[in-house]
Amino acid sequence: MMSFRSTLARAALLLCAGSGFPLLLSAESSDSPDEERHHIQEELKRMQQRLLEMEQRLSEQQAVAATPAAPAGSASPNVFNPQISVILGGKYQHFSRSPGHFAVPGFLLGEAAGLDERGLALGESELNFSANVDNLFYGSLTVSLSPEGGAEVEEAYFQSLHMPFGLTLKAGRFFSGIGYLNQFHTHHDDFVDRPLPYRAFLDSQYGDEGVQIRWLAPTDTFLEFGAEVMRGDAFPSAGSAHQGAGAWDLSAHTGGDVGFSNSWKAGISWLHSTARQRDAFDGQGEPVGSYSGESQLWLADFVWKWAPNGNPVNRNFRFQSELFYRTEKGVLAGTAPAASYDGRHWGWYAEGVYRFHPRWKVGFRYSELRADNSGPAVVSGAILDDQGHIPRRASLVLGFSNSEFSRIRIQLAQDDSRRKRDYQFSMQYLMLLGAHGAHQF
Amino acid sequence: MKKMFLPAFLALFVSLISQPAAATLRIFACEPEWGALAKEIGGDQVSVYTATQAGQDPHHVQARPSMIARMRRADMVIATGAQLEIGWLPVLIRQAANARVQRGQPGYLAASDYVQKLGVPARVDRAMGDVHAAGNPHIQTDPRNIARVAAVLAKRLGQIDPAHAAFYQSRYQEFSRRWQDAIARWEKEAAPLKGTRIVVYHKGWNYLNRWLGLIQVGALEPVPGVPPSTSHLAQLLSKVKQQQVAMVIYAAYQNPRPSEWLAQRAGIPAVKLPFSVGGTDSAGDLFALYDDTIHRLLKAVGKSAGSPDREE
Ligand SMILES: [Zn+2]
């Protein structure tokens, strides 16, 4: 009897629950004694419990989603595809003086040291493929597509994943590990262009075909030594001297933390290169002379990053500075008859970038160069004459990123590279499609 | 230049040779919960370096030089996996060039490989935010997952250091017994939480929700990894009011302000949970992590009285 009644009550409750009918009504309409009422109340509780469980199961199902977890050993051949990323870039630039007349008095510049054209322009689009080749090697290819339609291999190298004694071998075409900024692709930067010393000393970025070996010391403090032998085709070398081993360099880097909020890295590098008929270019990309001789570059780099408690997302600050010293001894040929020249050059830049909001960053950079040239090739008013001028440049940048994959920035620069001041305004966008590359420090 | 480098190299080699052979295994733990677990299982046979702290967002960690140095000599890396560390661990492993901790070696342990993952998306698109394509990686919010990883860890330690395999196994047995008891106790304590409706900051609590029977009604982040916008918060607020949400949950590393804003408007508590070992002052070890988590949840439910659902 009781069990029958309770079944009835349950059925009524179920009906009510199902139709959304007020439960109280069914409880009150029952003409049962107290214990029956108590019974129904308990049923009510049980029903509520069941509803909760159902809700819970539903939210779990939503969490697990409809797909079955992909089995680890999935047979799809795509599993082995390399990581692919595409970078789309474009700019608008305005210069108060003609970029065609760009020059840095006292410096022999490479082809990529000048300014871009005025106006709207598609930047280089970049394509990167990278993956572990097998258990021993990693490979990476970066192709840059110029807006005119050409494709250029920026980097194509393999690297060992592990070797005895903490050694790493890299071979192919790659950006050299000297300095700090050099090895980063430009889309990693917070400014529209590379610092002035990078443009004057390394033609914006130093990369060539070669072999690199790095040794990471087995210490709790980061300590890494590197050596590279390069073909010697890229500025500041040229003509692949010494049977195609025209440049070599050594570098040492160390780094550490100050608590969880601060970390730093510092290093020194030395690049020795031989130039055989290295063209010097004017602002329009026309050769104005050619240099043959030795070039030795010393570089000191320092970077310090602050992120409160190690959280860079909301706020962070980075200070970065590099010092350059170079000597060149050789012969300049070209418009005038060949004559010898002896040069000593200094340069430095320092920049600070502050992210004050998850989406906004502001940065300031100052660069300065000095030249001290002597020898018969130094003719008053000609390319090697520093004209008593100290080239310098200051830029201010404001960057917006909707996510780490999309970046838009505005940069204002006061450029005193030449004797006459140039005001430069740039707007740039960078869009990253595809793989989420891990960033080096 | 050469003259400067050579003595430096020599000095380092000498210091390397004269170093006493390491008696303990060097463990590189990516997150504090794995560092704590390594200490539980490894005891004094392991020395543990924890790369991050609970106050850090594990999705956005910088690959610091100090981490590279530590990984260079590590015998084992314990990561969460499921792409949580995708922004920093691969570059560390590549730069440290340590054969022992390469993927596929016993010295590389991705904890999430050993638990059934929730929230594996059917479709992945960046417009959906920084979604976890391999499933939700925040497995440490359910202690039953810790138990599974502990078993694997004990086995791996024995594989790398066979001389102490029995030691690791017995420590694991010991830990496992205490852990099972603790789970039973937590489940009993947390029984009143069953069916509690919550709103979270980031979808980082799927495993906790399943374990304790919490019902997640919404998230402050409109899509994962994107900070909450005012319009999204307003929308969420009305949902919170309609659906009798009991609390807003956020992890210790997250900005408390949006959660507090929402909680205040809705008249419910905003609950900061440790998320990992060390996330709050009282979450000093693995056991305390769940003690504190449940304590905080219960406290929040007790405070949010007046809800007819929870009148006993
Ligand atoms: Zn997450």
GROMACS .gro file of C-alpha atoms in nm, chain B residues 101-250:
model
  150
  542VAL     CA    1   6.467   1.485  -2.099
  543GLN     CA    2   6.376   1.463  -2.465
  544ARG     CA    3   6.021   1.364  -2.551
  545GLY     CA    4   5.991   0.987  -2.550
  546GLN     CA    5   6.261   0.939  -2.287
  547PRO     CA    6   6.172   0.816  -1.937
  548GLY     CA    7   6.301   1.153  -1.817
  549TYR     CA    8   6.018   1.338  -1.991
  550LEU     CA    9   5.689   1.303  -1.809
  551ALA     CA   10   5.379   1.487  -1.932
  552ALA     CA   11   5.128   1.431  -1.652
  553SER     CA   12   4.817   1.486  -1.860
  554ASP     CA   13   4.909   1.192  -2.085
  555TYR     CA   14   4.798   0.968  -1.800
  556VAL     CA   15   4.455   1.107  -1.723
  557GLN     CA   16   4.140   1.122  -1.925
  558LYS     CA   17   4.116   1.476  -2.047
  559LEU     CA   18   3.801   1.684  -2.040
  560GLY     CA   19   3.712   1.961  -2.278
  561VAL     CA   20   3.876   1.835  -2.594
  562PRO     CA   21   3.736   2.073  -2.854
  563ALA     CA   22   3.569   1.933  -3.162
  564ARG     CA   23   3.696   2.221  -3.369
  565VAL     CA   24   3.984   2.460  -3.312
  566ASP     CA   25   3.989   2.816  -3.436
  567ARG     CA   26   4.185   3.111  -3.294
  568ALA     CA   27   3.863   3.312  -3.305
  569MET     CA   28   3.760   3.090  -3.015
  570GLY     CA   29   4.052   3.232  -2.816
  571ASP     CA   30   4.351   3.052  -2.680
  572VAL     CA   31   4.172   2.719  -2.664
  573HIS     CA   32   4.347   2.413  -2.533
  574ALA     CA   33   4.342   2.203  -2.849
  575ALA     CA   34   4.459   1.890  -2.667
  576GLY     CA   35   4.192   1.916  -2.399
  577ASN     CA   36   4.183   2.098  -2.068
  578PRO     CA   37   4.530   2.074  -1.914
  579HIS     CA   38   4.438   2.187  -1.561
  580ILE     CA   39   4.425   1.833  -1.430
  581GLN     CA   40   4.565   1.914  -1.086
  582THR     CA   41   4.229   2.045  -0.969
  583ASP     CA   42   4.115   1.684  -0.912
  584PRO     CA   43   4.324   1.487  -0.658
  585ARG     CA   44   4.233   1.159  -0.828
  586ASN     CA   45   4.446   1.276  -1.121
  587ILE     CA   46   4.736   1.338  -0.884
  588ALA     CA   47   4.706   0.975  -0.772
  589ARG     CA   48   4.733   0.853  -1.131
  590VAL     CA   49   5.036   1.069  -1.203
  591ALA     CA   50   5.199   0.960  -0.876
  592ALA     CA   51   5.190   0.596  -0.988
  593VAL     CA   52   5.356   0.683  -1.320
  594LEU     CA   53   5.612   0.904  -1.152
  595ALA     CA   54   5.715   0.631  -0.908
  596LYS     CA   55   5.765   0.391  -1.196
  597ARG     CA   56   5.964   0.644  -1.399
  598LEU     CA   57   6.190   0.733  -1.108
  599GLY     CA   58   6.263   0.364  -1.064
  600GLN     CA   59   6.342   0.337  -1.433
  601ILE     CA   60   6.588   0.625  -1.426
  602ASP     CA   61   6.741   0.529  -1.092
  603PRO     CA   62   6.699   0.148  -1.064
  604ALA     CA   63   6.915   0.134  -0.752
  605HIS     CA   64   6.639   0.310  -0.561
  606ALA     CA   65   6.338   0.166  -0.742
  607ALA     CA   66   6.219  -0.010  -0.428
  608PHE     CA   67   6.260   0.309  -0.228
  609TYR     CA   68   6.043   0.506  -0.471
  610GLN     CA   69   5.787   0.228  -0.479
  611SER     CA   70   5.755   0.212  -0.104
  612ARG     CA   71   5.729   0.588  -0.078
  613TYR     CA   72   5.463   0.578  -0.345
  614GLN     CA   73   5.268   0.310  -0.153
  615GLU     CA   74   5.289   0.521   0.157
  616PHE     CA   75   5.180   0.834  -0.026
  617SER     CA   76   4.904   0.653  -0.208
  618ARG     CA   77   4.753   0.524   0.117
  619ARG     CA   78   4.755   0.868   0.276
  620TRP     CA   79   4.624   1.019  -0.045
  621GLN     CA   80   4.329   0.779  -0.077
  622ASP     CA   81   4.235   0.848   0.285
  623ALA     CA   82   4.257   1.218   0.217
  624ILE     CA   83   4.040   1.191  -0.094
  625ALA     CA   84   3.774   1.007   0.106
  626ARG     CA   85   3.787   1.278   0.371
  627TRP     CA   86   3.770   1.561   0.114
  628GLU     CA   87   3.477   1.402  -0.061
  629LYS     CA   88   3.292   1.374   0.268
  630GLU     CA   89   3.369   1.731   0.365
  631ALA     CA   90   3.276   1.860   0.023
  632ALA     CA   91   2.944   1.675   0.003
  633PRO     CA   92   2.740   1.991   0.072
  634LEU     CA   93   2.901   2.151  -0.233
  635LYS     CA   94   2.739   1.910  -0.471
  636GLY     CA   95   2.520   2.092  -0.720
  637THR     CA   96   2.655   2.434  -0.630
  638ARG     CA   97   2.639   2.665  -0.929
  639ILE     CA   98   2.955   2.857  -0.996
  640VAL     CA   99   3.101   3.107  -1.237
  641VAL     CA  100   3.473   3.088  -1.311
  642TYR     CA  101   3.729   3.337  -1.439
  643HIS     CA  102   3.908   3.095  -1.673
  644LYS     CA  103   3.786   2.750  -1.769
  645GLY     CA  104   4.048   2.601  -1.544
  646TRP     CA  105   3.827   2.402  -1.308
  647ASN     CA  106   3.665   2.134  -1.524
  648TYR     CA  107   3.826   1.854  -1.324
  649LEU     CA  108   3.736   2.005  -0.988
  650ASN     CA  109   3.378   2.057  -1.107
  651ARG     CA  110   3.346   1.695  -1.207
  652TRP     CA  111   3.501   1.574  -0.887
  653LEU     CA  112   3.291   1.779  -0.646
  654GLY     CA  113   2.979   1.806  -0.859
  655LEU     CA  114   2.995   2.181  -0.906
  656ILE     CA  115   2.794   2.322  -1.192
  657GLN     CA  116   2.978   2.576  -1.402
  658VAL     CA  117   2.733   2.831  -1.538
  659GLY     CA  118   2.975   3.059  -1.718
  660ALA     CA  119   3.320   3.211  -1.741
  661LEU     CA  120   3.441   3.570  -1.709
  662GLU     CA  121   3.676   3.530  -2.001
  663PRO     CA  122   3.453   3.558  -2.310
  664VAL     CA  123   3.687   3.312  -2.481
  665PRO     CA  124   3.988   3.150  -2.311
  666GLY     CA  125   4.285   3.381  -2.273
  667VAL     CA  126   4.093   3.698  -2.355
  668PRO     CA  127   4.032   3.936  -2.062
  669PRO     CA  128   3.666   3.997  -1.976
  670SER     CA  129   3.499   4.288  -2.151
  671THR     CA  130   3.234   4.505  -1.986
  672SER     CA  131   2.960   4.387  -2.222
  673HIS     CA  132   3.042   4.025  -2.152
  674LEU     CA  133   3.044   4.090  -1.777
  675ALA     CA  134   2.703   4.258  -1.795
  676GLN     CA  135   2.562   3.962  -1.983
  677LEU     CA  136   2.716   3.723  -1.734
  678LEU     CA  137   2.575   3.922  -1.443
  679SER     CA  138   2.218   3.869  -1.553
  680LYS     CA  139   2.288   3.500  -1.599
  681VAL     CA  140   2.438   3.484  -1.251
  682LYS     CA  141   2.127   3.644  -1.102
  683GLN     CA  142   1.885   3.423  -1.290
  684GLN     CA  143   2.056   3.094  -1.223
  685GLN     CA  144   2.122   3.133  -0.849
  686VAL     CA  145   2.497   3.113  -0.885
  687ALA     CA  146   2.659   3.072  -0.545
  688MET     CA  147   3.006   3.210  -0.611
  689VAL     CA  148   3.268   3.333  -0.854
  690ILE     CA  149   3.588   3.131  -0.858
  691TYR     CA  150   3.928   3.255  -0.965
   0.00000   0.00000   0.00000
